[in-house]
Coordinates of C-alpha atoms and ligand atoms in Angstrom, one line a residue:
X1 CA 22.7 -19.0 5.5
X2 CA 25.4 -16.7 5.5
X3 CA 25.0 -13.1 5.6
X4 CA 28.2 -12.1 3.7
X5 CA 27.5 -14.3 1.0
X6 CA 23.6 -14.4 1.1
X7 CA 22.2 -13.3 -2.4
X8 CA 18.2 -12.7 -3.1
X9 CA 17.5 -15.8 -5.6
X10 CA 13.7 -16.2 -6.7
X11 CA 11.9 -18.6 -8.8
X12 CA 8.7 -18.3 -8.5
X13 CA 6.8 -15.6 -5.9
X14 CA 4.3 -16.2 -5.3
X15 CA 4.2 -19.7 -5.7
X16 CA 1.8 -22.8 -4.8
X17 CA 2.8 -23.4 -1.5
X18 CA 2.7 -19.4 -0.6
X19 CA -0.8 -19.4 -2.1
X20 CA -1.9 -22.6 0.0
X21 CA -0.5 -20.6 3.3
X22 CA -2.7 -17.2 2.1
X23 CA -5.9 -19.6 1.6
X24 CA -5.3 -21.7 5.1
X25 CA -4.6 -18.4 7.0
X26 CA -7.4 -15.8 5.4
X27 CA -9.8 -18.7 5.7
X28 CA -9.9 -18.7 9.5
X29 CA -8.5 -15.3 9.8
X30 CA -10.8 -11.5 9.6
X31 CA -9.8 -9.6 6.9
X32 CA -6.6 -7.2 7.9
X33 CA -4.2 -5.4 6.0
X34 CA -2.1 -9.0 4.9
X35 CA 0.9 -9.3 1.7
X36 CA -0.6 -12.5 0.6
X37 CA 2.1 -12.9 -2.2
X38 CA 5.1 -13.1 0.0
X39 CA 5.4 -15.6 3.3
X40 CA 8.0 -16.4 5.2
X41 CA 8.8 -19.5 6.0
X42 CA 9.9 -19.4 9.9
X43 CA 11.9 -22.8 9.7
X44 CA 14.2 -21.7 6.5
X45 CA 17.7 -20.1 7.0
X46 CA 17.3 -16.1 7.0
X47 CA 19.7 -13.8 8.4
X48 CA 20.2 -10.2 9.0
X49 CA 17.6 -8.7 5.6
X50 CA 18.3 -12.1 4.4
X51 CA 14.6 -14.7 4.9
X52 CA 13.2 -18.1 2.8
X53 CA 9.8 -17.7 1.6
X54 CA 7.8 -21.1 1.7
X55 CA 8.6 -21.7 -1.7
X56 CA 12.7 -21.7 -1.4
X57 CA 12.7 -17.9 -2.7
X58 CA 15.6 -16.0 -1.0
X59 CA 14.4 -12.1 -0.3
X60 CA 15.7 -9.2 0.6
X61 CA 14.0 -7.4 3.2
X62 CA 13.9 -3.8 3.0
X63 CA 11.1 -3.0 5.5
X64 CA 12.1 -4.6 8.2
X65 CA 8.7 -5.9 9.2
X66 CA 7.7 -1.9 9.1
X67 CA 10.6 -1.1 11.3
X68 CA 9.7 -3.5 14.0
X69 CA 12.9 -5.8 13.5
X70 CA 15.1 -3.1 13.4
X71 CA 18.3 -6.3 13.6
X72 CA 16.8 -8.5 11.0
X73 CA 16.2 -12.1 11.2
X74 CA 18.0 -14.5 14.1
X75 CA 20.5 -11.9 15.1
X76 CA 22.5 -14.0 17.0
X77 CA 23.2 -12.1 20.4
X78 CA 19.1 -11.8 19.8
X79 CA 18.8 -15.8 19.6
X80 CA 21.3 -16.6 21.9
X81 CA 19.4 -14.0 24.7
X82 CA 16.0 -15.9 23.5
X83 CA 17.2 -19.2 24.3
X84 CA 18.1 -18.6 28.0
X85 CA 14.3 -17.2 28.5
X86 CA 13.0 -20.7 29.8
X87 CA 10.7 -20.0 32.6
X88 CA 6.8 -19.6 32.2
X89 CA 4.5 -17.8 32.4
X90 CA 6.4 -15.5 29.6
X91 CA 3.3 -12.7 30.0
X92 CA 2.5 -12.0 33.7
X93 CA 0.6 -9.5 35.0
X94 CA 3.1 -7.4 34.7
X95 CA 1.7 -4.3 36.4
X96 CA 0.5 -5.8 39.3
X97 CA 3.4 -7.9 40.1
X98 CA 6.9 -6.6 39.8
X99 CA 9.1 -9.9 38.8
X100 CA 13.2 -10.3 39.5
X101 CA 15.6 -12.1 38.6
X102 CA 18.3 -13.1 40.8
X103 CA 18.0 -11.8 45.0
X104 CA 19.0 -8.2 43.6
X105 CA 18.4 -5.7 40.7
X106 CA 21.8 -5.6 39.3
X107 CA 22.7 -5.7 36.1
X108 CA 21.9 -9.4 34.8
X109 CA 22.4 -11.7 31.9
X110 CA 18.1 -11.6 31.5
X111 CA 17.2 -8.2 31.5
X112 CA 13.8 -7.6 33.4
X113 CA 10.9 -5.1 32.9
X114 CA 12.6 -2.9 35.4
X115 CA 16.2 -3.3 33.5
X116 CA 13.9 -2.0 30.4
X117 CA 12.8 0.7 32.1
X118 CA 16.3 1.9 32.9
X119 CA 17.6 1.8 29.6
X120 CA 14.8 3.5 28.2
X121 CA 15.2 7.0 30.4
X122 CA 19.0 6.6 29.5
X123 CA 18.1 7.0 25.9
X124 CA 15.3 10.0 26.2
X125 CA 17.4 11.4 29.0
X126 CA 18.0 14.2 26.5
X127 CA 14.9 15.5 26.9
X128 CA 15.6 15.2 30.7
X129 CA 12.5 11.9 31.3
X130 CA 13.1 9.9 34.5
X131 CA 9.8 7.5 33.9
X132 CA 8.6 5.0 31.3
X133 CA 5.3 2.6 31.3
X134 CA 5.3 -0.1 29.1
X135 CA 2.2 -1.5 27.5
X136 CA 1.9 -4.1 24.4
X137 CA 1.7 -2.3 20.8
X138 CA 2.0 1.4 20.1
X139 CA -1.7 2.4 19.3
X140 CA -1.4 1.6 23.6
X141 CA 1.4 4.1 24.4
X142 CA -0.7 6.8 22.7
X143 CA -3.7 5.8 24.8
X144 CA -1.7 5.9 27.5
X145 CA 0.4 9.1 26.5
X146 CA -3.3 11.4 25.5
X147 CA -4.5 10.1 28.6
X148 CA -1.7 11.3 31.1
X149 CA -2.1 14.5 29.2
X150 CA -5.8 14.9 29.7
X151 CA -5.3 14.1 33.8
X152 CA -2.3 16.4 33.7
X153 CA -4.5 19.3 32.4
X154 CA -7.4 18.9 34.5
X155 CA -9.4 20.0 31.9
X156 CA -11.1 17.2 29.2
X157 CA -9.7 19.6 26.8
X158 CA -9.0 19.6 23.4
X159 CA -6.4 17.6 21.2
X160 CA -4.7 18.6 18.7
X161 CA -3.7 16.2 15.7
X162 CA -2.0 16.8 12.3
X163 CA -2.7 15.9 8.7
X164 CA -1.8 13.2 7.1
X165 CA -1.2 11.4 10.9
X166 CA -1.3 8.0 12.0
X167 CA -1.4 7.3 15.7
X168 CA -3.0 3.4 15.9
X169 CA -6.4 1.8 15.4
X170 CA -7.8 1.7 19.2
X171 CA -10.7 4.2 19.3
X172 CA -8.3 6.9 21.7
X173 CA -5.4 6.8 18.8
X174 CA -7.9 6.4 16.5
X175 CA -9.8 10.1 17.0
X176 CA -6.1 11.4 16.0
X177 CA -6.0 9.7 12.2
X178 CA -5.6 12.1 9.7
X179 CA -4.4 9.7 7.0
X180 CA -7.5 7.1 5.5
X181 CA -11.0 7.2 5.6
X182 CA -11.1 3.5 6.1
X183 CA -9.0 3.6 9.6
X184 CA -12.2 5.8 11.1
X185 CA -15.0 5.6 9.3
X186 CA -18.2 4.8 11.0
X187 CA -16.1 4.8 14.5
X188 CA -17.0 6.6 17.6
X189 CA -14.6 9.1 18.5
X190 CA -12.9 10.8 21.2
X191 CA -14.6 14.5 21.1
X192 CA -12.7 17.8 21.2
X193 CA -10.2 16.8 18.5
X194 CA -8.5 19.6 16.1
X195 CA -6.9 18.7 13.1
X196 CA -4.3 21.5 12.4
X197 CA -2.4 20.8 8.8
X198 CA 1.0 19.1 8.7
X199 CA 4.0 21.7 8.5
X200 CA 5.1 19.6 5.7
X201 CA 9.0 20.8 4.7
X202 CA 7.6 20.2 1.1
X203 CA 4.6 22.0 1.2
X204 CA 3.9 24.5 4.3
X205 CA 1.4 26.5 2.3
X206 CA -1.3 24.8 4.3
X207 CA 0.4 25.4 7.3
X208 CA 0.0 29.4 7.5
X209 CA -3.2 30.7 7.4
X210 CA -4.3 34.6 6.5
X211 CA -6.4 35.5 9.6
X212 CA -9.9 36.9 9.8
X213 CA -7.5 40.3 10.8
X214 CA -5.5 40.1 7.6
X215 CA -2.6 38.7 9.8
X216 CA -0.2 35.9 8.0
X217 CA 0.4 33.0 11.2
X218 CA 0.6 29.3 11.7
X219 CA -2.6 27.6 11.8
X220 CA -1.9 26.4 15.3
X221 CA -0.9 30.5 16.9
X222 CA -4.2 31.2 14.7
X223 CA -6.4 28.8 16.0
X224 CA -5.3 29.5 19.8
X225 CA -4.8 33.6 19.3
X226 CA -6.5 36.0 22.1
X227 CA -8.6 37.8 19.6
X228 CA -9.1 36.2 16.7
X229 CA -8.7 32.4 17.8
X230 CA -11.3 29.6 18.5
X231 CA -9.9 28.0 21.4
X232 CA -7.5 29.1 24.5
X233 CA -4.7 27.2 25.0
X234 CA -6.2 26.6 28.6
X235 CA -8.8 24.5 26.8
X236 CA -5.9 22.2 24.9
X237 CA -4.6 19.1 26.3
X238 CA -2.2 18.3 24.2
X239 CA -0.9 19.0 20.7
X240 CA 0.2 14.8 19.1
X241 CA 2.8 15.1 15.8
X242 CA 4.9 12.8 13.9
X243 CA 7.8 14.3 13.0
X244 CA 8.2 12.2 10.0
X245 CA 4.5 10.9 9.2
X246 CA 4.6 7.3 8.9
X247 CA 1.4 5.9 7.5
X248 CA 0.6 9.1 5.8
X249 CA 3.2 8.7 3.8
X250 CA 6.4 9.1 5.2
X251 CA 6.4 13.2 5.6
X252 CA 9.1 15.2 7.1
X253 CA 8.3 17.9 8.9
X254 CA 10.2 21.4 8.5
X255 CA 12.4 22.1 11.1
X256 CA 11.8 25.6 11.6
X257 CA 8.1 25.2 11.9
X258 CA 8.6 22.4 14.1
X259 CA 10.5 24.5 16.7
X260 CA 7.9 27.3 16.3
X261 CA 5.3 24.7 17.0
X262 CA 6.7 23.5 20.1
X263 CA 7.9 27.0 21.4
X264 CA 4.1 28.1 21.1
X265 CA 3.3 25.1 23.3
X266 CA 5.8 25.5 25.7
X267 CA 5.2 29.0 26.2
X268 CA 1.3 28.4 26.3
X269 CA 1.9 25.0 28.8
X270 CA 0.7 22.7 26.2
X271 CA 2.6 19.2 26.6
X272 CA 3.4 17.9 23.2
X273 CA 3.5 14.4 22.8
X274 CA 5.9 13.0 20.1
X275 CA 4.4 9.5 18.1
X276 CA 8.3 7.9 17.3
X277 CA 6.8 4.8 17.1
X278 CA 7.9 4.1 13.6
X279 CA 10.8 7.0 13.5
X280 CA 12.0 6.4 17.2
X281 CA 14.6 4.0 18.3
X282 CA 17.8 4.9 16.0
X283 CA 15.5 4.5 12.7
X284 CA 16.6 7.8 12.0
X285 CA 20.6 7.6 12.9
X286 CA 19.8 9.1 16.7
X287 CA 17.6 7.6 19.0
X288 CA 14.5 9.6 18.7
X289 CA 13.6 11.7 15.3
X290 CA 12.5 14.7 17.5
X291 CA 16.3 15.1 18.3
X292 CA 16.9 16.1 14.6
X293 CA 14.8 19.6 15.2
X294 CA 16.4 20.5 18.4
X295 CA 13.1 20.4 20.2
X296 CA 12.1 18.8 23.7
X297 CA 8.7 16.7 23.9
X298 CA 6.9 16.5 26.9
X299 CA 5.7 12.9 25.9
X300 CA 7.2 10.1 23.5
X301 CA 5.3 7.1 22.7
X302 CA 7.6 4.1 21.4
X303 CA 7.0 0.5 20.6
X304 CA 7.6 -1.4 16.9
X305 CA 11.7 -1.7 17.5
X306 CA 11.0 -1.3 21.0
X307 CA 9.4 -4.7 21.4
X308 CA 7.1 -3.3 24.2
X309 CA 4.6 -0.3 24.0
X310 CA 6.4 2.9 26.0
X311 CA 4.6 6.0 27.1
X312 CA 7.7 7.8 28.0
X313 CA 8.0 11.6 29.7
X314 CA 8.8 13.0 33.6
X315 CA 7.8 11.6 36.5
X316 CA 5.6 14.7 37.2
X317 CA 3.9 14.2 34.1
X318 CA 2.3 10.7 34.8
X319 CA -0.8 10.5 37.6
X320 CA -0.2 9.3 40.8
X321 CA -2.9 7.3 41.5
X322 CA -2.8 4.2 41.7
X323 CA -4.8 2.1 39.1
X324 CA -4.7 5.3 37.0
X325 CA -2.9 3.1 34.3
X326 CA -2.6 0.0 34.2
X327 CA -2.9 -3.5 32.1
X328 CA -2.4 -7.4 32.9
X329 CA 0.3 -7.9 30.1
X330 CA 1.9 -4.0 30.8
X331 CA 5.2 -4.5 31.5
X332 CA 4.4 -7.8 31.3
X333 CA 5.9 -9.7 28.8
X334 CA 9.4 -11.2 29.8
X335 CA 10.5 -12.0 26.3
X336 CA 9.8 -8.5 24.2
X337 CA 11.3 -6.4 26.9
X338 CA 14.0 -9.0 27.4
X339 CA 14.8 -7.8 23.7
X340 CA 13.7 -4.3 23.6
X341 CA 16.7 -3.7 26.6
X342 CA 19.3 -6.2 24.1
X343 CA 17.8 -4.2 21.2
X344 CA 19.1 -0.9 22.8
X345 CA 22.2 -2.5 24.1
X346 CA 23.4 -3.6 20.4
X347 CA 22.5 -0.3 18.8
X348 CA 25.3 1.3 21.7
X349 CA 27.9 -1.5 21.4
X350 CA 28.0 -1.5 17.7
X351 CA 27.7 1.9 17.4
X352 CA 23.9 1.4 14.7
X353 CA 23.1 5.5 14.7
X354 CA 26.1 6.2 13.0
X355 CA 25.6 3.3 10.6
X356 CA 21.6 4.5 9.8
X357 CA 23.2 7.7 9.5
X358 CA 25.8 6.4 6.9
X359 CA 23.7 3.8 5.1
X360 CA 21.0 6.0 4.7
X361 CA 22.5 8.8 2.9
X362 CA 24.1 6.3 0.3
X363 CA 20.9 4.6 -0.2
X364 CA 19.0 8.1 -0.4
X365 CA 22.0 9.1 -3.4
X366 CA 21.3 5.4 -5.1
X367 CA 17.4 6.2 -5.2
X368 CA 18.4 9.6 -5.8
X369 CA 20.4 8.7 -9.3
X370 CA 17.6 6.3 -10.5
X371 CA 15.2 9.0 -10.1
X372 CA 17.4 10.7 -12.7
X373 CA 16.4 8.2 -15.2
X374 CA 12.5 6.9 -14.2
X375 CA 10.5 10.0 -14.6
X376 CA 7.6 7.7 -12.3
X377 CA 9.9 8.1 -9.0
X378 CA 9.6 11.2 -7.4
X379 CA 11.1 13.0 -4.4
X380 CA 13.2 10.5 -2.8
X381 CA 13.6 11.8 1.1
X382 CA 14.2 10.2 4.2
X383 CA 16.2 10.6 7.3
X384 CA 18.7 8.2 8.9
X385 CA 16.6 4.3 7.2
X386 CA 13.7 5.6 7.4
X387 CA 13.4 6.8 3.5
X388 CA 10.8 6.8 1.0
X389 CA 10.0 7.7 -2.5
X390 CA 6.8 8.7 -4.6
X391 CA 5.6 7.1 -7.4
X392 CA 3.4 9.3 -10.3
X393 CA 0.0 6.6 -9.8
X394 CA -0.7 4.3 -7.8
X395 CA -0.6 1.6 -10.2
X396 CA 3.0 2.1 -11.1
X397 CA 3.4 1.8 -7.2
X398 CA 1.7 -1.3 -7.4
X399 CA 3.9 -2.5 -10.7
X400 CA 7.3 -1.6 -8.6
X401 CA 6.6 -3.3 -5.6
X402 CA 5.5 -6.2 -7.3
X403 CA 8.8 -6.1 -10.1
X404 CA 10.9 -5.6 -6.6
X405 CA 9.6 -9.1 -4.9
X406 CA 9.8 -10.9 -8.1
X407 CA 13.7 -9.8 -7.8
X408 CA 14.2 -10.7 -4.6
X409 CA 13.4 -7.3 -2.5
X410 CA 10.6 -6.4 -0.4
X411 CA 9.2 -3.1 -0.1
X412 CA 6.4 -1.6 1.4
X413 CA 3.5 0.7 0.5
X414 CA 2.5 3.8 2.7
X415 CA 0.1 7.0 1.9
X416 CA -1.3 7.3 -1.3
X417 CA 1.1 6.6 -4.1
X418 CA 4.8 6.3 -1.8
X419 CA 7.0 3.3 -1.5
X420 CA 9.1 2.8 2.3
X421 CA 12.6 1.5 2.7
X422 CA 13.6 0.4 5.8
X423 CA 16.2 -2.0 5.7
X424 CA 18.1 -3.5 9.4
X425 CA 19.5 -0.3 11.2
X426 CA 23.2 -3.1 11.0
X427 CA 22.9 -3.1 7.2
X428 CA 26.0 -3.4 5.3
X429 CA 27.5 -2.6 2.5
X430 CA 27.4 -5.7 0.6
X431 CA 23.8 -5.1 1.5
X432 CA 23.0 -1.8 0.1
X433 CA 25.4 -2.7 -3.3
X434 CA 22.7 -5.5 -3.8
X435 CA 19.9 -2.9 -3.0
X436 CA 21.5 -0.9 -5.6
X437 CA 21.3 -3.5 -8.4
X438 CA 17.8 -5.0 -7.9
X439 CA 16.3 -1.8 -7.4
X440 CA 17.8 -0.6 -10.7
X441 CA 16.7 -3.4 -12.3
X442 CA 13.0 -3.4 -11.0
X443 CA 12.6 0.6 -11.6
X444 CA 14.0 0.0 -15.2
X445 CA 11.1 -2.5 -16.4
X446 CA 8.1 -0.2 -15.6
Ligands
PLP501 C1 3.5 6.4 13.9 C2 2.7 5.2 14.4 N1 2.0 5.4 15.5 C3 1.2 4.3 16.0 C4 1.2 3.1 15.4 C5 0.4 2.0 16.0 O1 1.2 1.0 16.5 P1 0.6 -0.5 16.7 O2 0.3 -1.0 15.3 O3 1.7 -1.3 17.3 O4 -0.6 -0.4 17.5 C6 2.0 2.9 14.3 C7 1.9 1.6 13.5 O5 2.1 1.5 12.4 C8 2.7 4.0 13.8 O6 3.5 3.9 12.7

């Protein structure tokens, strides 16, 4: 397949050999948040957005498996860097034993956990971190990020969360969703968790609050004020935000309330952990969405384009101990953070911020001008490729996704009633033209 003449081409989606893969796999497999209708077929050409469903059906993918390929399929510096992994075991226990390759730590053609580590206080060196731990998935950087927080305070304290947030499904990250019922019902939680609203740059009217003194503040200098308060801010562990919600539906927060938040932590000692998982890592044209609000996280969880879970912050903020963290696979897995360092090494070389930055404001215009015409799309927003869209019900959410597959181009549901886009951050233009057309044509038929 080649990606400069590659053109979305379906015939039937799904079709009978997609539905025999959904009965095979959901026979045998619990019940999980699976696209039945559209499966990729792993031995067909795909390239860059570009894949083969197991019925021959050429799509375009505009979500990037939710951000978590952020090059697309069989990038070929990706491929070629895969195929001179050969040694086993691939997942070591990776935070007891420190592996090298070659006699010294120099720069080498198979980037190690410790290369990884490197690269990733290069890129959060901004918000001067020297010191990164790796785990396996995000929901275990934000274990690992609330729990350096809780031993950094000494005090079992509280935890802030947002509305509308999504932070994983372990029971830690779990405490801190504010976005479904079904991610926490009947779980135990974490105690001591405050859910302060979202300071939404649509809708901050939940976000000040008219005190029990007749005072107009944020909920957050509220909830923490001397006299009128409910908690000292020697109490709070840590305040956890999004700045654009993922899960919850892809909300942006406003800027100035963002830097008020975190200048009331600061000046009250509160570390503030930043959940980029989904926004981090050049999604949003720089390489963490917190740098768009001129603010300065004490903690960043990463992971999803990362390859690798990261719990990322200063050296001073992580416990000394040792044992105090710590997993078999941690660090552990030679291929992901093989890729996660060649990941951050092709976003520099080819310069991928300033093209997220570029591709996103042309696709945020074409969404923007067929918005003009289909009264069902609603506030188109988005920063960088991270964008999204509303749709007036969740059925004609349902009807657009499923008019956009039968033309060749996958979307992907988030919140309530919003649709994500989040095509490869090396997207071209050829690429977002043929977004342009099929996306017309899909919104056009509702
Ligand atoms: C913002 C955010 N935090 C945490 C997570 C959890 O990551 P994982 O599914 O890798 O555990 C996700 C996953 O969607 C996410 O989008």
């Amino acid at each position: 397949m080649n990606r400069n003449t590659a053109v979305p081409k379906v015939r039937r989606i799904s079709g009978p050999n997609a539905r025999a893969w959904a009965e095979f796999h959901l026979k045998y497999a619990a019940p999980s948040t699976y696209v039945p209708e559209f499966i990729w077929d792993r031995s067909a050409p795909a390239i860059g957005p570009f894949c083969t469903d197991v019925d021959g059906n050429v799509i375009m993918d505009f979500v990037s498996h939710i951000a978590s390929s952020p090059l697309g399929y069989n990038n070929p510096e990706l491929i070629s860097l895969m195929k001179k992994l050969s040694f086993l075991p691939d997942k070591y226990a990776g935070s007891d034993f420190i592996a090298g390759h070659g006699k010294k730590p120099k720069k080498s053609e198979i980037p190690t956990p410790s290369h990884l580590h490197h690269k990733i206080v290069e890129i959060t060196k901004t918000f001067g971190f020297d010191c990164a731990y790796f785990s396996n998935t995000g929901t275990e950087a934000v274990e690992n990020a609330i729990k350096i927080c809780y031993a950094y305070r000494e005090n079992n304290g509280y935890g802030i969360t947002a509305l509308g947030a999504f932070h994983g499904r372990t029971l830690g990250a779990l405490s801190l969703n504010e976005s479904k019922l079904v991610h926490k019902n009947w779980y135990p939680q974490v105690p001591k968790i405050i859910t302060m609203p979202f300071p939404d740059e649509q809708d901050l009217r939940r976000w000040f609050v008219i005190s029990k003194d007749g005072v107009t503040r944020s909920y957050i200098e509220d909830l923490m004020h001397p006299k009128v308060g409910m908690i000292d801010p020697d109490e709070t562990a840590y305040v956890i935000i999004e700045p654009v919600q993922g899960e919850g539906g892809y909300n942006i927060a406003d800027k100035t309330e963002m830097q008020h938040l975190f200048e009331f932590c600061h000046d009250n000692d509160i570390p503030i952990i930043c959940d980029e998982i989904q926004a981090g890592m050049g999604r949003t044209g720089k390489w963490w969405c917190s740098e768009h609000y001129d603010v300065k996280p004490d903690v960043i969880a990463s992971a999803k384009s990362l390859q690798v879970g990261a719990t990322i912050s200063k050296r001073g903020m992580f416990p000394a101990e040792n044992g105090r963290i710590s997993s078999t696979w941690g660090e552990g897995n030679a291929m992901a953070s093989a890729l996660g360092y060649k990941i951050i090494d092709i976003i520099q070389k080819k310069n991928l911020l300033h093209n997220a930055t570029k591709q996103g404001e042309k696709l945020k215009k074409i969404m923007a001008d067929v918005q003009v015409k289909q009264k069902q799309i609603i506030n188109v927003r988005g920063i960088g490729l991270m964008l999204a869209f509303e749709m007036d019900t969740e059925k004609n959410r349902k009807i657009l996704l499923q008019k956009c597959l039968k033309n060749g181009l996958l979307l992907a549901p988030c919140g309530h009633k919003t649709i994500r886009v989040l095509p490869p951050l090396d997207v071209t233009n050829r690429e977002v033209d043929l977004f342009a057309q099929l996306f017309e044509k899909s919104a056009k038929r509702i």
